[in-house]
Amino acid sequence: MLLRIAWRNIWRHKIRSLVVILSIAVGLWAGVFMVAFSWGMYKQYMRETVETHISHLQLHHPLFEEEDREARYVLQSAPSIQAYLDTAAGVRASTTRAVTGGMISSPTTVSGVQVNGILPERENRVTGLASRIIEGGYLNDEVRNPILIGKKLAQKLKVKLKSKVVLTFQDTSGGIVAGAFRVAGIYRSKNSSLDETSVYVHAAGLQQLLGAEGAVHEVAVLLNDDNLSEPFKHSLAVRFPDADVKTWKDLSPELELVIRSFNEYMYIFVGFILLALTFGIVNTMLMAVLERVREIGMLMAIGMSRMRVFNMILLETVYLSLVGGPLGLLAGYFTIRWTGSRGIDISLFSEGLSSYGFSSIVHPELESGYYLPLALMTMLTAIVSAIYPAIRAIRLKPGEAIRKI
Amino acid sequence: METVIDAHDVTKIYNEKKIPVHAVNGVHLHIGRGEFIALVGPSGSGKTTLLNIIGGLDYPTTGQVIINGTNITAMSSSELINFRLHNIGFVFQSYNLIPVLTARENIEFIMLLQHTGKKQRHERVLNLLREVGLEDKINSRPGELSGGQQQRVAVARALASKPQFVLADEPTANLDSKSAANLLEIMAKLNREEGMTFVFSTHDQRVIDKARRVITLVDGKITSDEKR
Ligand SMILES: Nc1ncnc2c1ncn2[C@@H]1O[C@H](COP(=O)(O)OP(=O)(O)OP(=O)(O)O)[C@@H](O)[C@H]1O
Ligand SMILES: [Mg+2]
């Protein structure tokens, strides 16, 4: 009966209740959508970082990362790793690289870079490097010793296509070597800091300069599904004990951090929205209590306990949120579905974002597991907001409340 | 005659700190089972205050109220709520009913608070509505009933909890004279046939005429108490 009374009570002021229901719904809708929007943005950023830059897995000599990527830490089992990956199920593409840190110099400037000796065909299948070329070609052999550099670096070095640059680095035995290259192509990725520090040459050429024929420092693996990353890491580690296997999460801990802090960030953000709702609900329920002083007085006079009066007010609020909450979540869900499949073009505002590697088309998305906690948070908010009005209600003295005319 | 209400030297002083108002001033009162009493007196004479104290809605400043042998003055307000639920029926001038519930539900509500079984509730609702002549309005909400009909439902509700007595503070104040007479007739019938004790305050001479005992209050004191 209490349920029935509470439910009917909220419809005594249809408009007022609808306003509360709608503000709960709109607040939640906006909250869910904003969260999904930023999640979509991060997710895309992560996906792009994986698919164009770090790949799902990388294998190195165990000391390579630790010892500042020195060229002497060659991954000896690379050929058998490569052979295995070529036949393993779940692998979309894989490639080997010779990698070393060095200096690049033009007639005007010097800059520190990571030199990647790549197998162009394979590299393209793993990172899609060729598609990012904006000038010239992709390590084609029109010039001798071709090199691919980023737009940012080209500007810094003040070099153009066909310009000569010199790479200087340590070979595997610790001696300093230098090689002359010609700019065959200029690329631009979404990550401009990367564009400034990564250059690409033929693996064979770099290996020759390093004095180590066929030396591989890095194996990059692109998988069909990100969920395979961890299982694959373990099976590779068992199969090739001399290699250090890392997932993209290990390699880029800041991305992992993004995911984890996302949760907190989301709950704080939604928390703020709910806090704003609290004021609206408190206000409405207080009105609902104050205009029913005589009625509540009468209920307590005829023997309705304070506990029941309290529960009645609480229930009314819960009902409001029970209608508004799912409405907002549903609206949010469909908005996310709709915009998620279409994508939202934020290129107008994305100038600044692209330098951090964010895409200009955002596909909002939110995992289904988030909806229930959000719904519960809304309920909790409603209950908390109802406490003060409910306390006001039970503090009424029936004798005085009834006299009020 | 068995005593139901025993008020002993009851005083109620409002505004004790500023200008004290002696709303009720040294009232002694014995009410026996089955009485049908009108409480009369000029406006501000303390009728509502006295009824509220007898009904456990308010505490006297001094004095005691003993109901059926229980001293309710010593009870906490929560204990009083429970005591009222089981022992006292109330009819107020207005706002008696829960507007979102039908006549049936309003009467059932108080029995639900008492944890009465479903079958018993339903039987009793029908009986009571028949007694107040509203069996055809069982599914009407208060908004669909006239003022007189609402007060009759309120009387039915007051009896539903099987109280020791019913207190009614100006139950006919908002009614036209025909409805007022009708309500009094129903109360008198319930008093005659079921022996229910009624104490009601009123300004209406025709209502006073129906009472079998008339207590007059002036300035918080009983100035006359006559049985007829
Ligand atoms: N809460 C209060 N605070 C201060 N004074 C009060 C309060 N309630 C009632 N009074 C005063 O107590 C006195 C008795 O009031 P009460 O309402 O009991 O009279 P009444 O006989 O019921 O009058 P009426 O016939 O107008 O209903 C009045 O003087 C009134 O002003
Ligand atoms: Mg009065």
XYZ file of C-alpha atoms and ligand atoms in Angstrom:
665
model
C 0.000 0.000 0.000
C 2.895 2.307 0.824
C 4.240 1.612 -2.641
C 0.909 2.487 -4.152
C 0.582 5.699 -2.158
C 4.098 6.800 -3.045
C 3.636 5.992 -6.702
C 0.342 7.882 -6.909
C 1.725 10.764 -4.901
C 4.329 11.543 -7.517
C 1.588 11.946 -10.100
C -0.267 14.515 -8.022
C 1.931 17.150 -9.579
C 2.483 15.740 -12.998
C 4.461 18.643 -14.384
C 6.673 18.967 -11.370
C 7.418 15.268 -11.306
C 8.041 15.240 -15.022
C 10.522 18.064 -14.627
C 12.431 16.055 -12.058
C 12.211 12.891 -14.131
C 13.411 14.752 -17.178
C 16.257 16.439 -15.381
C 17.410 13.082 -14.061
C 17.097 11.657 -17.548
C 18.811 14.552 -19.296
C 21.560 14.747 -16.697
C 22.291 11.080 -16.968
C 22.005 11.134 -20.712
C 24.497 13.961 -21.001
C 26.785 12.327 -18.476
C 26.735 8.959 -20.164
C 27.246 10.516 -23.535
C 30.157 12.701 -22.465
C 31.814 9.741 -20.845
C 31.286 7.612 -23.945
C 32.570 10.422 -26.103
C 35.838 10.740 -24.262
C 36.139 6.980 -23.966
C 35.642 6.715 -27.722
C 38.335 9.309 -28.190
C 40.818 7.498 -25.996
C 39.944 4.139 -27.444
C 40.535 5.428 -30.937
C 43.781 6.999 -29.841
C 44.884 3.707 -28.367
C 43.834 1.770 -31.414
C 45.668 4.132 -33.701
C 48.723 4.084 -31.525
C 48.690 0.295 -31.664
C 47.932 -0.002 -35.349
C 50.258 2.688 -36.621
C 52.965 2.766 -34.045
C 53.636 0.222 -31.338
C 51.644 -2.819 -32.541
C 50.107 -5.305 -30.125
C 53.359 -7.015 -29.184
C 57.039 -6.280 -29.453
C 59.935 -8.642 -28.851
C 63.440 -7.536 -27.987
C 66.654 -8.762 -26.485
C 66.021 -8.703 -22.736
C 68.590 -5.938 -22.222
C 67.739 -3.865 -25.264
C 65.153 -1.602 -23.628
C 67.054 -1.416 -20.384
C 70.406 -0.454 -21.915
C 69.197 2.514 -23.930
C 68.531 0.499 -27.056
C 72.133 -0.229 -27.782
C 72.724 -1.929 -31.120
C 74.729 -4.783 -29.683
C 71.657 -6.294 -28.012
C 70.538 -8.263 -31.012
C 67.577 -10.630 -30.791
C 69.222 -13.841 -31.955
C 66.125 -15.955 -32.344
C 64.449 -13.407 -34.619
C 64.436 -15.632 -37.719
C 62.656 -18.465 -35.922
C 60.261 -16.003 -34.270
C 59.464 -14.555 -37.645
C 58.976 -17.995 -39.133
C 56.649 -18.952 -36.314
C 54.608 -15.744 -36.560
C 54.141 -16.203 -40.285
C 52.116 -19.326 -39.636
C 50.583 -18.656 -36.224
C 46.833 -18.172 -36.084
C 45.583 -14.794 -34.856
C 48.518 -12.846 -36.278
C 47.475 -10.210 -38.783
C 51.009 -9.150 -39.694
C 54.482 -9.076 -38.235
C 57.833 -7.609 -39.115
C 61.434 -7.391 -37.906
C 63.458 -4.224 -37.476
C 66.997 -3.197 -36.857
C 66.867 -0.275 -34.508
C 69.379 2.137 -33.117
C 69.520 5.598 -31.650
C 71.606 8.200 -33.436
C 71.964 11.708 -34.758
C 70.681 13.043 -38.042
C 72.368 16.070 -39.540
C 71.550 18.367 -42.398
C 73.809 21.186 -43.548
C 72.093 23.450 -41.026
C 70.986 21.378 -38.020
C 71.542 18.251 -35.985
C 68.819 16.278 -34.240
C 68.538 13.095 -32.211
C 66.488 10.319 -33.792
C 65.619 6.663 -33.625
C 66.740 4.953 -36.786
C 64.501 2.101 -37.876
C 65.867 -0.353 -40.381
C 62.740 -1.859 -41.879
C 61.519 -4.370 -44.397
C 59.269 -1.989 -46.338
C 56.660 -4.537 -47.436
C 56.239 -6.115 -44.037
C 56.490 -2.824 -42.193
C 53.659 -1.429 -44.232
C 51.459 -4.349 -43.352
C 52.116 -3.851 -39.643
C 52.050 -0.062 -39.305
C 50.669 1.155 -42.634
C 53.649 3.452 -42.946
C 53.321 3.925 -46.714
C 49.906 5.524 -46.320
C 51.356 8.340 -44.253
C 53.757 9.509 -46.941
C 52.813 13.016 -48.048
C 55.749 13.781 -50.311
C 57.912 11.513 -52.433
C 57.756 7.726 -52.267
C 58.097 4.865 -49.826
C 61.767 3.854 -49.646
C 61.800 3.248 -53.377
C 65.132 2.847 -54.993
C 65.006 5.939 -57.171
C 67.772 7.269 -54.994
C 70.661 5.455 -53.380
C 70.346 4.914 -49.626
C 66.816 6.257 -49.315
C 65.529 7.556 -45.982
C 62.007 8.391 -44.819
C 61.641 11.268 -42.383
C 58.729 13.044 -40.719
C 57.380 16.382 -41.870
C 58.255 17.967 -38.562
C 61.843 16.781 -38.784
C 62.145 17.904 -42.396
C 61.135 21.379 -41.357
C 63.533 21.372 -38.450
C 66.433 20.191 -40.606
C 65.333 22.455 -43.446
C 65.576 19.608 -45.949
C 63.457 18.686 -48.950
C 63.017 15.561 -51.063
C 66.312 14.337 -52.456
C 68.263 16.369 -49.892
C 71.249 14.615 -48.361
C 71.304 13.866 -44.652
C 73.914 12.075 -42.579
C 73.132 9.530 -39.841
C 75.711 9.007 -37.106
C 75.508 6.215 -34.523
C 77.427 3.489 -32.718
C 77.910 0.155 -34.426
C 77.575 -3.157 -32.607
C 81.189 -3.092 -31.478
C 80.947 0.415 -30.059
C 82.644 2.338 -32.854
C 81.124 5.488 -34.335
C 79.873 5.123 -37.878
C 78.222 7.531 -40.259
C 76.236 7.048 -43.422
C 74.861 9.393 -46.030
C 71.186 9.046 -47.044
C 68.882 10.877 -49.396
C 65.356 11.878 -48.402
C 63.120 9.656 -50.501
C 59.895 10.466 -48.746
C 58.338 12.621 -46.072
C 55.590 11.224 -43.878
C 53.195 12.732 -41.415
C 51.402 10.814 -38.690
C 48.883 11.985 -36.132
C 51.581 12.008 -33.530
C 53.802 14.967 -34.278
C 56.379 14.226 -31.606
C 56.904 10.862 -33.228
C 57.277 12.532 -36.602
C 60.193 14.439 -35.234
C 62.096 11.479 -33.833
C 61.513 8.427 -36.078
C 63.292 7.872 -39.363
C 63.156 4.804 -41.588
C 65.772 3.198 -43.796
C 66.195 -0.215 -45.416
C 67.065 -2.835 -42.823
C 69.928 -4.224 -44.892
C 71.599 -0.823 -45.225
C 71.398 -0.146 -41.504
C 72.623 -3.637 -40.636
C 75.587 -3.135 -42.916
C 76.518 0.135 -41.199
C 76.058 -1.506 -37.814
C 78.441 -4.218 -38.908
C 75.921 -6.920 -38.210
C 74.401 -8.666 -41.189
C 70.806 -9.708 -40.566
C 70.755 -8.295 -37.020
C 67.252 -7.770 -35.648
C 66.506 -5.700 -32.542
C 62.778 -5.630 -32.640
C 59.945 -7.851 -33.776
C 56.541 -6.139 -34.026
C 53.340 -8.188 -34.088
C 49.903 -6.994 -35.075
C 47.133 -9.316 -33.948
C 43.615 -9.791 -35.197
C 42.174 -8.951 -31.816
C 43.510 -6.959 -28.912
C 42.166 -9.566 -26.491
C 44.791 -11.958 -27.831
C 47.619 -9.698 -26.632
C 48.051 -11.223 -23.201
C 47.682 -14.911 -24.180
C 50.035 -14.379 -27.086
C 52.565 -12.674 -24.874
C 52.673 -15.713 -22.635
C 52.850 -18.305 -25.364
C 55.638 -16.382 -27.125
C 57.559 -15.976 -23.880
C 57.416 -19.731 -23.337
C 58.313 -20.564 -26.892
C 61.183 -18.072 -27.184
C 62.748 -17.743 -23.751
C 65.602 -15.557 -24.975
C 63.192 -12.836 -26.084
C 61.564 -10.218 -23.911
C 57.893 -10.044 -24.960
C 55.863 -6.946 -24.190
C 52.292 -5.959 -24.972
C 51.385 -2.453 -25.992
C 50.215 -1.893 -22.446
C 53.650 -2.791 -21.125
C 55.318 -0.644 -23.754
C 53.126 2.344 -23.270
C 52.145 2.378 -19.605
C 50.574 5.793 -19.983
C 47.894 4.207 -22.178
C 47.177 1.662 -19.503
C 46.958 4.509 -17.024
C 44.453 6.234 -19.254
C 42.183 3.219 -19.061
C 42.452 2.960 -15.341
C 42.043 6.642 -14.620
C 39.162 6.679 -17.031
C 37.041 4.844 -14.509
C 37.730 7.338 -11.775
C 37.337 10.200 -14.156
C 33.980 8.891 -15.312
C 32.609 8.448 -11.822
C 33.781 11.901 -10.787
C 32.237 13.450 -13.857
C 28.929 11.683 -13.397
C 29.181 12.458 -9.704
C 29.150 16.147 -10.480
C 26.094 15.809 -12.653
C 24.340 13.849 -9.940
C 25.349 16.427 -7.366
C 23.636 19.058 -9.463
C 20.580 16.806 -9.651
C 20.603 16.466 -5.890
C 19.702 20.102 -5.477
C 16.797 19.773 -7.855
C 15.489 16.681 -6.135
C 15.892 18.075 -2.621
C 14.032 21.186 -3.675
C 11.185 19.290 -5.282
C 10.753 16.822 -2.474
C 10.872 19.606 0.076
C 8.053 21.306 -1.767
C 6.164 18.044 -1.881
C 6.552 17.664 1.872
C 5.748 21.243 2.818
C 2.569 21.407 0.793
C 1.393 18.169 2.424
C 2.031 19.178 6.011
C -1.585 18.636 7.068
C -1.862 15.374 5.223
C 1.342 14.041 6.741
C 0.177 15.322 10.127
C -3.066 13.435 9.659
C -1.175 10.247 8.716
C 0.948 10.444 11.843
C -2.128 11.300 13.917
C -4.013 8.200 12.853
C -0.999 6.042 13.589
C 1.436 5.963 10.666
C 4.882 5.536 12.188
C 7.699 7.936 11.480
C 9.590 5.119 9.783
C 6.750 4.624 7.345
C 6.389 8.324 6.632
C 10.127 8.465 6.038
C 9.980 5.507 3.695
C 7.059 6.990 1.832
C 9.007 10.155 0.998
C 12.056 8.094 0.092
C 9.986 5.847 -2.132
C 8.532 8.770 -3.990
C 12.022 9.939 -4.835
C 13.143 6.475 -5.766
C 10.204 6.216 -8.137
C 11.150 9.480 -9.788
C 14.656 8.198 -10.351
C 13.373 4.789 -11.391
C 11.521 6.459 -14.220
C 14.118 9.088 -15.059
C 17.227 6.947 -14.650
C 16.459 4.232 -17.185
C 15.065 6.870 -19.524
C 18.369 8.731 -19.432
C 20.427 5.579 -19.749
C 18.319 4.390 -22.653
C 18.600 7.742 -24.401
C 22.324 7.664 -23.731
C 22.603 4.131 -25.034
C 20.886 4.926 -28.296
C 22.754 8.191 -28.770
C 25.995 6.310 -28.276
C 24.930 3.576 -30.666
C 23.940 6.109 -33.271
C 26.889 8.457 -33.030
C 29.190 5.518 -32.406
C 28.483 3.981 -35.777
C 28.579 7.277 -37.613
C 31.348 9.004 -35.781
C 31.347 12.653 -34.806
C 33.567 14.974 -36.778
C 35.377 17.269 -34.410
C 37.919 18.494 -36.959
C 36.725 22.046 -36.326
C 38.083 21.871 -32.814
C 40.682 19.207 -33.257
C 43.670 21.249 -34.449
C 45.197 21.078 -31.033
C 44.199 17.492 -30.374
C 45.849 16.020 -33.440
C 49.254 17.008 -32.166
C 48.607 14.606 -29.304
C 47.640 11.896 -31.721
C 43.868 12.175 -31.350
C 41.735 11.511 -34.384
C 39.271 14.089 -35.623
C 36.438 11.579 -36.003
C 35.241 10.320 -32.654
C 33.172 7.185 -32.222
C 31.596 7.376 -28.773
C 31.345 4.048 -27.033
C 30.693 2.750 -23.560
C 30.973 -0.801 -22.358
C 27.676 -2.258 -21.202
C 29.133 -2.938 -17.773
C 29.050 0.762 -16.990
C 25.299 1.163 -17.235
C 24.363 -0.716 -14.082
C 26.719 1.195 -11.764
C 25.474 4.413 -13.314
C 21.884 3.409 -12.678
C 22.739 2.499 -9.106
C 24.534 5.794 -8.587
C 21.427 7.621 -9.745
C 19.259 5.650 -7.342
C 21.643 6.360 -4.531
C 21.607 10.045 -5.357
C 17.845 10.081 -5.286
C 17.768 8.350 -1.940
C 20.360 10.666 -0.450
C 18.507 13.714 -1.763
C 15.286 12.490 -0.215
C 16.721 12.139 3.256
C 16.502 15.776 4.226
C 12.915 16.270 2.992
C 11.955 13.004 4.665
C 13.474 14.163 7.945
C 11.501 17.372 7.652
C 8.381 15.285 7.217
C 8.889 13.129 10.289
C 9.824 16.099 12.457
C 6.290 17.430 12.058
C 4.236 17.378 15.221
C 0.861 15.954 14.258
C -1.071 18.156 16.647
C 0.374 21.312 15.148
C 0.491 20.080 11.569
C -3.269 19.472 11.515
C -4.105 22.903 12.868
C -2.335 24.636 9.975
C -4.896 26.117 7.625
C -19.853 2.902 33.889
C -16.322 1.960 32.777
C -14.006 4.978 32.440
C -12.281 5.286 29.070
C -10.711 8.706 29.362
C -9.522 10.191 32.599
C -7.979 13.655 32.370
C -6.518 14.811 35.624
C -5.790 18.519 36.242
C -4.697 19.073 32.632
C -3.095 22.407 31.804
C -1.630 23.550 28.524
C 0.337 26.766 28.400
C 1.517 28.040 25.021
C 4.277 30.590 24.702
C 5.512 29.997 28.204
C 8.462 32.353 27.818
C 6.825 35.400 26.226
C 3.138 36.047 26.836
C 1.793 32.781 28.249
C -1.545 31.558 26.925
C -3.404 29.179 29.185
C -5.169 27.292 26.406
C -6.329 24.618 28.840
C -6.425 25.493 32.492
C -6.859 22.816 35.154
C -9.309 20.488 33.441
C -10.610 17.355 35.178
C -12.620 15.078 32.986
C -14.028 11.538 33.158
C -15.479 9.985 30.092
C -17.162 6.604 30.254
C -17.528 3.956 27.608
C -20.427 4.565 25.260
C -20.791 8.289 25.871
C -21.705 10.712 23.090
C -20.209 14.034 24.065
C -20.158 17.504 22.530
C -17.348 19.836 23.528
C -18.505 23.405 23.049
C -17.285 26.889 23.755
C -16.301 30.102 22.052
C -13.486 30.272 19.577
C -10.131 30.085 21.318
C -11.591 28.485 24.417
C -9.265 25.494 24.099
C -11.417 22.796 22.501
C -8.850 21.714 19.917
C -6.065 21.868 22.462
C -7.973 19.668 24.895
C -8.960 17.156 22.200
C -5.341 16.969 21.009
C -4.151 16.258 24.534
C -6.794 13.620 25.159
C -5.983 12.074 21.800
C -2.242 11.901 22.444
C -1.423 14.338 19.679
C 0.053 16.821 22.098
C 1.489 16.807 25.605
C -0.104 18.757 28.438
C 2.143 21.235 30.246
C 1.018 19.704 33.518
C -1.494 17.014 34.461
C -2.123 13.515 33.221
C -4.290 11.735 30.717
C -5.129 8.135 31.440
C -6.747 6.097 28.727
C -8.184 2.741 29.679
C -5.788 2.639 32.579
C -2.710 3.673 30.585
C -0.982 6.958 31.370
C -0.275 8.326 27.900
C 1.335 11.492 29.218
C 4.414 9.455 30.053
C 4.780 7.982 26.574
C 7.375 8.963 23.997
C 6.051 10.424 20.771
C 6.812 7.185 18.911
C 4.986 5.138 21.514
C 2.106 7.570 21.198
C 1.866 7.011 17.448
C 1.469 3.310 18.027
C -0.950 3.905 20.883
C -3.127 6.143 18.723
C -3.126 3.586 15.938
C -4.642 0.928 18.165
C -6.753 2.957 20.589
C -8.033 6.194 19.138
C -10.075 7.030 16.075
C -9.776 10.516 14.612
C -12.043 12.641 12.464
C -10.715 16.083 11.624
C -12.371 19.099 10.121
C -10.668 18.461 6.779
C -7.751 16.631 5.195
C -8.919 13.400 6.699
C -8.281 11.166 3.763
C -5.302 10.296 1.620
C -6.262 11.935 -1.666
C -4.549 9.370 -3.867
C -6.391 6.431 -2.359
C -9.959 5.297 -2.935
C -12.500 5.102 -0.112
C -11.787 1.404 0.238
C -8.026 1.926 0.290
C -8.272 4.750 2.806
C -10.144 2.521 5.221
C -7.923 -0.449 4.496
C -4.810 1.616 5.046
C -5.223 1.935 8.793
C -5.924 -1.779 9.102
C -2.770 -2.471 7.106
C -0.840 -0.393 9.600
C -2.334 -2.706 12.232
C -1.351 -5.780 10.213
C -4.919 -6.998 9.913
C -5.382 -9.944 7.572
C -6.656 -9.411 4.058
C -9.961 -11.205 4.357
C -10.853 -9.390 7.555
C -9.903 -6.065 6.012
C -12.120 -6.553 3.020
C -15.105 -7.628 5.097
C -14.692 -4.735 7.464
C -14.358 -2.160 4.682
C -17.638 -3.350 3.188
C -19.431 -3.372 6.537
C -18.222 0.084 7.498
C -19.002 1.644 4.142
C -22.472 0.117 4.367
C -22.943 1.573 7.823
C -22.070 5.068 6.611
C -24.179 4.512 3.488
C -21.397 4.678 0.925
C -21.076 1.124 -0.340
C -21.508 2.411 -3.886
C -18.560 4.804 -3.475
C -16.090 2.112 -2.529
C -13.789 2.837 -5.456
C -14.126 6.614 -5.471
C -11.249 8.847 -4.526
C -11.826 11.679 -2.034
C -11.770 14.216 -4.877
C -14.810 12.494 -6.370
C -16.780 12.644 -3.114
C -18.735 15.524 -1.585
C -17.532 17.050 1.674
C -20.191 15.145 3.614
C -19.306 11.869 1.929
C -15.630 12.417 2.683
C -16.443 12.941 6.365
C -18.507 9.768 6.378
C -15.556 7.843 4.932
C -13.424 9.462 7.646
C -15.828 8.171 10.310
C -15.686 4.714 8.761
C -11.889 4.902 8.747
C -11.870 6.025 12.397
C -13.892 2.951 13.339
C -11.898 0.567 11.166
C -9.092 0.295 13.685
C -11.554 -0.740 16.455
C -10.512 2.132 18.725
C -11.492 2.755 22.356
C -13.137 6.003 21.311
C -13.397 8.460 18.446
C -12.316 12.097 18.688
C -13.779 14.509 16.161
C -12.646 18.145 16.084
C -15.370 20.142 14.361
C -16.248 17.327 11.962
C -19.184 19.265 10.511
C -17.557 22.701 10.238
C -17.149 22.459 6.483
C -20.510 20.820 5.796
C -23.893 22.207 4.860
C -26.583 21.647 7.479
C -28.097 18.639 5.738
C -24.776 16.818 5.456
C -23.948 17.839 9.008
C -27.190 16.355 10.299
C -26.599 13.223 8.270
C -23.069 12.767 9.628
C -24.291 13.266 13.203
C -27.062 10.757 12.581
C -24.497 8.176 11.479
C -22.263 8.881 14.473
C -25.251 8.630 16.827
C -26.273 5.343 15.248
C -22.787 3.884 15.652
C -22.858 5.076 19.255
C -26.225 3.428 19.871
C -25.679 0.211 17.995
C -21.997 -0.472 18.590
C -21.519 1.432 21.807
C -18.698 3.451 20.311
C -17.643 6.434 22.422
C -17.593 9.760 20.569
C -16.190 13.102 21.711
C -16.690 15.905 19.229
C -16.216 19.652 19.342
C -18.622 21.937 17.515
C -20.099 25.401 17.238
C -23.302 24.194 15.612
C -26.365 24.257 17.876
C -28.157 21.547 15.891
C -25.149 19.286 16.363
C -25.005 20.131 20.062
C -28.644 19.140 20.365
C -27.795 15.576 19.309
C -25.264 15.104 22.093
C -26.140 13.254 25.300
C -23.570 15.132 27.310
C -22.390 18.706 26.638
C -19.167 20.023 28.120
C -18.608 23.755 27.858
C -15.158 25.280 27.882
C -14.448 28.950 28.471
C -10.896 30.240 28.605
C -9.570 26.742 29.041
C -11.823 25.907 31.979
C -14.886 23.692 32.104
C -17.780 25.967 33.015
C -20.582 23.474 32.629
C -20.933 19.740 32.127
C -24.495 18.579 31.666
C -25.926 15.171 30.828
C -29.256 14.804 29.109
N 0.650 26.592 18.740
C 0.122 27.575 19.497
N 0.905 28.546 20.011
C 0.412 29.511 20.770
N -0.884 29.621 21.064
C -1.746 28.700 20.598
C -1.279 27.626 19.779
N -2.339 26.855 19.443
C -3.419 27.424 20.030
N -3.072 28.526 20.710
C -3.960 29.370 21.511
O -4.581 28.557 22.471
C -5.902 28.955 22.659
C -6.836 27.796 22.457
O -6.837 27.436 21.089
P -7.730 26.260 20.502
O -7.389 26.115 19.082
O -7.594 25.097 21.379
O -9.186 26.848 20.630
P -10.526 26.294 20.006
O -11.522 26.268 21.119
O -10.274 25.022 19.306
O -10.927 27.413 18.989
P -11.748 27.275 17.646
O -13.188 27.137 18.062
O -11.502 28.564 16.946
O -11.222 26.100 16.934
C -6.139 30.115 21.692
O -5.996 31.317 22.395
C -5.063 29.968 20.697
O -4.702 31.221 20.173
Mg -10.445 24.358 17.324
